[in-house]
Coordinates of C-alpha atoms and ligand atoms in Angstrom, one line a residue:
M1 CA 0.0 0.0 0.0
H2 CA 1.5 3.4 -1.0
K3 CA 2.0 6.0 1.7
F4 CA -1.1 8.3 1.9
P5 CA 0.1 12.0 2.0
L6 CA -1.5 14.0 4.8
A7 CA -1.2 17.6 5.9
V8 CA -2.1 18.9 9.3
I9 CA -3.4 22.4 10.1
G10 CA -2.8 23.5 13.7
A11 CA -0.1 22.0 15.9
G12 CA -1.7 22.4 19.3
V13 CA -2.7 19.7 21.7
I14 CA -4.8 17.5 19.3
G15 CA -2.8 18.5 16.2
R16 CA 0.3 17.0 17.8
T17 CA -1.7 13.9 18.7
H18 CA -2.5 13.5 15.0
I19 CA 1.1 14.4 13.9
E20 CA 2.6 11.8 16.2
R21 CA 0.2 9.1 14.9
I22 CA 0.9 10.0 11.3
L23 CA 4.7 9.8 11.9
K24 CA 4.6 6.4 13.6
T25 CA 2.2 4.7 11.1
P26 CA 4.0 3.5 8.0
E27 CA 1.0 3.8 5.7
F28 CA 0.9 7.6 6.1
A29 CA 3.3 10.4 5.0
L30 CA 3.2 13.9 6.6
V31 CA 3.8 16.4 3.8
G32 CA 3.6 19.5 6.1
V33 CA 2.0 21.4 8.9
A34 CA 0.5 24.9 9.0
E35 CA 0.9 26.6 12.4
P36 CA 1.0 30.4 13.1
S37 CA 2.8 30.2 16.4
E38 CA 6.6 30.2 16.6
L39 CA 6.5 27.6 19.4
G40 CA 4.3 25.2 17.4
R41 CA 6.5 25.5 14.3
Q42 CA 9.6 24.9 16.4
W43 CA 8.0 21.7 17.8
C44 CA 7.5 20.6 14.2
A45 CA 11.0 21.6 13.1
E46 CA 12.5 19.5 15.9
R47 CA 10.8 16.6 14.1
H48 CA 12.0 17.6 10.7
I49 CA 8.5 18.4 9.5
P50 CA 8.1 21.1 6.8
T51 CA 6.1 24.0 8.4
F52 CA 4.1 26.9 7.0
E53 CA 2.7 30.0 8.7
N54 CA -0.8 29.5 7.3
H55 CA -2.8 26.9 5.5
Q56 CA -2.8 28.7 2.2
A57 CA 1.0 28.5 2.0
L58 CA 0.8 24.8 3.0
L59 CA -1.7 24.0 0.3
E60 CA 0.3 25.9 -2.3
A61 CA 3.6 24.1 -1.5
T62 CA 2.5 20.5 -0.8
R63 CA 0.4 17.8 -2.5
P64 CA -1.6 16.1 0.3
Q65 CA -4.6 13.9 -0.5
G66 CA -6.2 14.6 2.9
V67 CA -6.0 17.4 5.4
V68 CA -6.5 17.2 9.2
I69 CA -7.9 20.5 10.6
A70 CA -7.0 20.8 14.3
T71 CA -7.5 24.6 14.8
P72 CA -9.9 26.5 17.1
N73 CA -13.5 25.8 16.4
A74 CA -14.3 29.2 14.8
T75 CA -11.8 28.5 12.0
H76 CA -12.8 25.0 11.0
V77 CA -15.2 25.7 8.2
D78 CA -13.3 28.5 6.4
I79 CA -10.2 26.3 6.4
A80 CA -12.2 23.3 5.2
A81 CA -13.7 25.4 2.4
D82 CA -10.2 26.2 1.1
C83 CA -9.2 22.5 1.2
M84 CA -12.4 21.3 -0.4
A85 CA -12.1 23.9 -3.2
R86 CA -8.8 22.0 -4.1
G87 CA -10.6 18.6 -3.9
L88 CA -9.0 17.6 -0.7
A89 CA -10.9 15.5 1.8
V90 CA -10.9 16.9 5.4
L91 CA -10.8 15.5 8.8
I92 CA -12.2 18.3 11.0
E93 CA -11.8 18.2 14.8
K94 CA -14.8 18.2 17.0
P95 CA -17.0 20.2 17.4
V96 CA -17.6 20.4 13.7
A97 CA -17.9 24.2 13.9
D98 CA -18.6 27.0 16.4
S99 CA -22.2 27.5 15.2
L100 CA -25.0 25.5 13.4
I101 CA -24.9 28.0 10.6
A102 CA -21.2 27.3 10.0
A103 CA -21.9 23.5 10.1
E104 CA -24.7 24.0 7.6
R105 CA -22.3 25.8 5.3
L106 CA -20.0 22.8 5.5
I107 CA -22.8 20.4 4.7
Q108 CA -23.6 22.5 1.6
L109 CA -19.9 22.6 0.6
E110 CA -19.8 18.8 0.8
K111 CA -22.8 18.6 -1.6
D112 CA -21.4 21.3 -4.0
T113 CA -17.9 19.9 -4.2
G114 CA -18.5 16.2 -3.8
V115 CA -15.5 16.2 -1.4
P116 CA -16.0 14.1 1.7
V117 CA -15.8 15.4 5.3
L118 CA -15.0 13.3 8.4
V119 CA -15.6 14.9 11.8
G120 CA -13.2 13.9 14.6
H121 CA -15.5 12.4 17.2
H122 CA -12.8 9.8 17.7
R123 CA -14.6 7.6 20.1
R124 CA -16.8 6.3 17.2
H125 CA -13.7 4.4 16.1
N126 CA -13.3 2.4 19.3
P127 CA -14.3 -1.2 18.6
I128 CA -16.0 -1.2 22.0
L129 CA -18.5 1.4 20.9
Q130 CA -18.9 -0.3 17.5
K131 CA -19.7 -3.6 19.2
A132 CA -22.1 -1.9 21.6
R133 CA -23.9 -0.4 18.6
Q134 CA -24.1 -3.8 17.1
I135 CA -25.6 -5.2 20.3
V136 CA -28.2 -2.5 20.3
T137 CA -29.1 -2.8 16.7
D138 CA -29.3 -6.6 17.0
G139 CA -32.0 -6.1 19.6
R140 CA -30.0 -7.9 22.4
L141 CA -31.2 -5.2 24.9
G142 CA -34.8 -5.2 23.5
K143 CA -36.1 -1.6 23.6
V144 CA -33.4 0.6 25.2
V145 CA -35.4 2.4 27.9
S146 CA -32.7 4.4 29.6
A147 CA -29.0 5.4 29.5
N148 CA -26.8 6.6 32.3
V149 CA -23.6 8.4 31.6
M150 CA -20.9 9.8 34.0
A151 CA -18.1 12.1 32.9
N152 CA -16.7 13.2 36.3
V153 CA -13.0 14.2 36.6
Y154 CA -10.8 16.5 38.5
K155 CA -8.8 19.1 36.6
P156 CA -6.0 20.9 38.5
A157 CA -6.0 24.6 39.2
A158 CA -3.3 25.3 36.6
Y159 CA -5.6 24.1 33.8
F160 CA -7.6 27.2 34.4
D161 CA -4.7 29.6 34.0
V162 CA -5.8 29.9 30.3
A163 CA -8.5 32.6 30.3
W164 CA -10.9 31.0 27.8
R165 CA -11.2 27.9 30.1
R166 CA -12.8 30.1 32.8
Q167 CA -15.3 31.7 30.4
A168 CA -18.6 30.6 28.8
G169 CA -18.0 28.0 26.1
G170 CA -14.7 26.8 27.7
G171 CA -16.3 24.4 30.2
P172 CA -16.7 20.6 30.5
M173 CA -20.0 20.6 28.6
L174 CA -18.4 21.6 25.2
I175 CA -14.9 20.2 25.9
N176 CA -15.8 16.8 27.5
L177 CA -19.5 15.9 27.6
I178 CA -19.9 16.6 23.8
H179 CA -17.9 13.3 23.3
D180 CA -20.3 11.4 25.5
L181 CA -23.3 13.0 23.8
D182 CA -21.9 12.0 20.4
M183 CA -21.5 8.4 21.7
L184 CA -25.2 8.3 22.6
L185 CA -26.2 9.7 19.2
F186 CA -24.0 7.0 17.6
L187 CA -25.7 4.3 19.7
L188 CA -29.3 5.6 19.8
G189 CA -29.9 7.9 16.9
D190 CA -31.5 11.3 16.9
V191 CA -32.3 13.4 20.0
R192 CA -35.8 14.7 20.1
A193 CA -35.6 17.1 23.2
V194 CA -33.3 18.0 26.0
Q195 CA -33.3 19.5 29.5
G196 CA -30.2 20.7 31.3
S197 CA -28.8 22.3 34.4
L198 CA -25.4 23.9 35.0
S199 CA -23.5 24.9 38.1
S200 CA -20.3 26.9 38.9
A201 CA -20.8 26.6 42.6
V202 CA -17.4 24.9 43.4
R203 CA -14.9 26.9 41.3
G204 CA -17.0 30.1 41.0
F205 CA -15.9 30.8 37.4
E206 CA -18.2 32.3 34.7
V207 CA -18.1 28.9 33.0
E208 CA -19.8 25.8 34.5
D209 CA -17.8 23.3 36.5
T210 CA -20.7 20.8 36.7
G211 CA -23.6 20.0 34.4
S212 CA -26.4 17.5 34.1
A213 CA -28.6 16.6 31.1
L214 CA -31.8 14.8 30.4
L215 CA -32.2 13.6 26.8
E216 CA -35.2 12.2 25.1
F217 CA -34.3 10.2 22.0
A218 CA -36.5 9.8 18.9
C219 CA -36.4 6.0 19.6
G220 CA -37.9 6.6 23.0
T221 CA -34.8 6.2 25.2
Q222 CA -34.3 8.6 28.1
A223 CA -30.7 9.4 29.0
V224 CA -29.3 11.1 32.1
M225 CA -25.7 12.4 31.9
T226 CA -23.6 14.2 34.4
V227 CA -20.3 16.0 33.9
S228 CA -17.9 17.7 36.3
D229 CA -14.3 18.8 36.3
T230 CA -14.2 19.4 40.0
T231 CA -14.9 15.9 41.3
V232 CA -12.3 13.3 42.4
S233 CA -13.9 10.4 40.5
P234 CA -12.8 7.5 38.2
W235 CA -16.2 7.5 36.4
C236 CA -15.3 8.9 33.0
W237 CA -14.7 7.2 29.6
D238 CA -11.3 8.8 29.4
F239 CA -10.2 6.9 32.5
C240 CA -11.8 3.5 31.9
A241 CA -11.6 3.1 28.1
G242 CA -7.8 3.5 28.0
E243 CA -7.8 5.5 24.8
Q244 CA -5.1 8.0 25.8
S245 CA -2.0 7.2 27.8
Q246 CA -2.0 10.4 29.9
Y247 CA -5.0 9.1 31.8
P248 CA -4.2 6.3 34.3
R249 CA -6.6 3.5 33.5
Q250 CA -9.3 2.6 36.0
N251 CA -11.2 -0.7 36.1
V252 CA -14.7 0.9 36.3
Q253 CA -17.6 1.6 34.0
S254 CA -18.9 5.0 32.8
H255 CA -21.8 4.3 30.4
F256 CA -24.9 2.1 31.1
L257 CA -27.8 1.1 28.8
S258 CA -30.9 -0.6 30.2
G259 CA -33.4 -2.3 28.0
T260 CA -36.5 -4.4 28.2
Q261 CA -34.5 -7.6 27.4
G262 CA -31.1 -6.8 28.8
S263 CA -28.5 -4.2 29.9
L264 CA -25.1 -3.3 28.8
S265 CA -22.2 -1.5 30.7
L266 CA -19.3 0.2 28.9
P267 CA -16.5 0.0 28.3
D268 CA -16.4 -3.5 29.7
L269 CA -19.2 -4.7 27.3
A270 CA -20.9 -6.7 30.1
L271 CA -24.3 -7.8 28.8
W272 CA -26.8 -8.7 31.6
H273 CA -30.0 -10.7 30.9
Y274 CA -32.3 -13.4 32.3
P275 CA -31.6 -16.8 30.7
G276 CA -35.3 -17.6 30.9
E277 CA -38.2 -15.7 32.4
R278 CA -37.6 -12.0 33.1
H279 CA -38.3 -11.5 36.8
W280 CA -36.6 -9.4 39.5
H281 CA -36.4 -12.4 41.9
L282 CA -34.5 -14.6 39.4
E283 CA -30.7 -14.8 38.8
M284 CA -29.3 -12.8 35.8
T285 CA -26.6 -13.9 33.4
R286 CA -23.6 -11.8 32.6
E287 CA -22.0 -12.2 29.2
Q288 CA -18.7 -10.6 28.2
S289 CA -17.2 -9.7 24.9
S290 CA -13.5 -9.2 24.7
L291 CA -11.8 -7.2 22.0
H292 CA -8.3 -6.4 20.8
E293 CA -7.2 -2.9 21.9
I294 CA -6.5 -0.4 19.2
D295 CA -5.3 3.1 18.9
V296 CA -8.5 5.0 18.1
Y297 CA -6.6 8.0 16.5
V298 CA -4.7 5.7 14.1
Q299 CA -8.0 3.9 13.4
Q300 CA -9.6 7.3 12.7
L301 CA -6.8 8.1 10.3
R302 CA -7.1 4.8 8.5
H303 CA -10.9 5.4 8.1
F304 CA -10.1 8.9 6.9
R305 CA -7.9 7.5 4.2
A306 CA -10.6 5.1 3.1
V307 CA -13.1 8.0 3.0
A308 CA -10.7 10.2 1.0
E309 CA -10.2 7.3 -1.5
R310 CA -14.0 6.9 -1.6
R311 CA -13.8 3.3 -0.3
E312 CA -15.9 4.1 2.9
T313 CA -18.5 6.6 3.9
P314 CA -17.7 8.8 6.9
I315 CA -18.5 7.2 10.3
C316 CA -19.1 10.8 11.5
S317 CA -20.2 13.0 8.6
A318 CA -20.7 16.7 8.6
L319 CA -24.4 16.1 9.3
D320 CA -23.5 13.8 12.2
G321 CA -21.3 16.6 13.5
W322 CA -24.2 19.1 13.1
R323 CA -26.6 16.8 15.0
T324 CA -24.2 16.5 18.0
L325 CA -23.6 20.2 18.0
Q326 CA -27.3 20.9 17.8
A327 CA -28.1 18.7 20.8
M328 CA -25.3 20.3 22.8
Q329 CA -26.4 23.8 22.0
A330 CA -30.0 22.9 22.8
L331 CA -28.7 21.5 26.2
L332 CA -26.8 24.7 27.0
H333 CA -29.9 26.8 26.0
A334 CA -32.1 24.6 28.1
A335 CA -29.8 25.0 31.1
H336 CA -29.8 28.8 30.8
T337 CA -33.6 29.2 30.3
G338 CA -34.8 26.3 32.5
Q339 CA -37.0 25.2 29.6
R340 CA -37.1 21.9 27.7
Q341 CA -35.7 22.4 24.2
S342 CA -36.7 20.4 21.2
C343 CA -34.1 19.3 18.5
P344 CA -35.8 19.5 15.1
A345 CA -34.4 17.4 12.3
F346 CA -32.0 18.9 9.8
K347 CA -33.7 20.6 6.9
P348 CA -31.5 21.2 3.8
Ligands
LIG1 N1 -10.8 14.8 19.6 C1 -10.3 15.2 20.7 O1 -10.2 14.5 21.6 C2 -10.0 16.7 20.9 C3 -9.1 17.0 22.0 C4 -8.7 18.3 22.1 C5 -9.2 19.3 21.2 N2 -10.0 18.9 20.2 C6 -10.5 19.9 19.2 O2 -9.4 20.3 18.4 C7 -9.4 21.7 18.1 C8 -8.1 22.3 18.6 O3 -8.0 22.2 20.0 P1 -6.6 22.1 20.8 O4 -7.0 21.7 22.2 O5 -5.6 21.3 20.0 O6 -6.3 23.7 20.8 P2 -4.9 24.3 20.9 O7 -5.1 25.7 21.2 O8 -3.9 23.5 21.7 O9 -4.3 24.2 19.3 C9 -4.8 24.9 18.3 C10 -3.6 25.3 17.3 O10 -4.1 25.8 16.1 C11 -3.3 26.9 15.8 N3 -4.0 27.8 14.9 C12 -4.9 28.8 15.3 N4 -5.4 29.3 14.2 C13 -4.9 28.7 13.1 C14 -5.0 28.8 11.7 N5 -5.8 29.7 11.2 N6 -4.2 28.0 10.9 C15 -3.4 27.1 11.5 N7 -3.3 26.9 12.8 C16 -4.0 27.7 13.6 C17 -2.9 27.5 17.1 O11 -1.7 28.3 17.0 C18 -2.7 26.3 18.0 O12 -1.3 25.8 17.9 C19 -10.6 22.2 18.7 O13 -11.7 22.2 17.8 C20 -10.9 21.3 19.8 O14 -12.3 21.2 20.2 C21 -10.4 17.6 20.0

């Protein structure tokens, strides 16, 4: 298999995660990185990566077949438009955009140019989640009645030295819970309505330190989610799924689905059901799936290549990114107004 040439735009936290994966995976070649900051370009130069001050210069000078966009949310769609005008497939970091209008522009660009877009909700590439989705669609849980999700962590004081992390939009709802929200959309389909509540009572910043959400899915499932960055707790996907080495792994579960025929916990993929009659006085059986561990970011890049080469359709399309962003925005609005918010379907 020939090396697939990739470019990366933005060499910050997640940009470097992508760069490191591209460099260590033989089927990819890194043709260059666009990064305005001196510090970021220096990090690249130390790795002998050609660097450019902006994405236009990068696109002029190199010949990638796919571009990873890992810049601040507000820049995602403008940069994607420039790549797509050149026929280059894009992997855009989550959230897809900073507004639904910008995400809708991206959906239109995809239609007009025929160039595919993959949104970087990387957890969808985890085989655990894909197996869970299979269990749900195979009907092993019957009708999924409820879902419970916890995303509770402790971030140290120094994390908040950066001003935007203390301000609206910089909190755990948009940074962390959006991943869990996307997982539920992947497992259960469209959200119909949401209610939410936010609190900043512990840290006292403008931004929330804690939030809770009640989601009603079109399939009828009700989900309850909590997130906090001020709790000493192991109950968070990042800790128990082992996707990133900076989080010490904990042998606990963070996501629970309960159905009329069975229940499933994640990430351990324990499936609980009654072997015969369903009755709360009877013993339940616990079935376990075991899976090989993979690097979800490498898996995402492999899928991106297949999308760019038109061999696969995006596991998280621009429209999927829009749906997740819509549900999160509705949740934030619901929390601020105290009103239940509906999530109407996308209308082209
Ligand atoms: N999938 C994940 O797990 C994950 C994790 C973290 C961040 N993200 C997402 O990735 C994006 C970047 O977040 P981050 O934490 O890496 O931020 P960051 O601030 O660490 O990095 C962003 C980088 O982009 C550069 N940049 C800014 N404007 C640019 C432009 N026009 N062209 C090229 N480079 C530009 C900045 O100089 C910076 O180095 C955000 O959308 C964020 O939500 C995703």
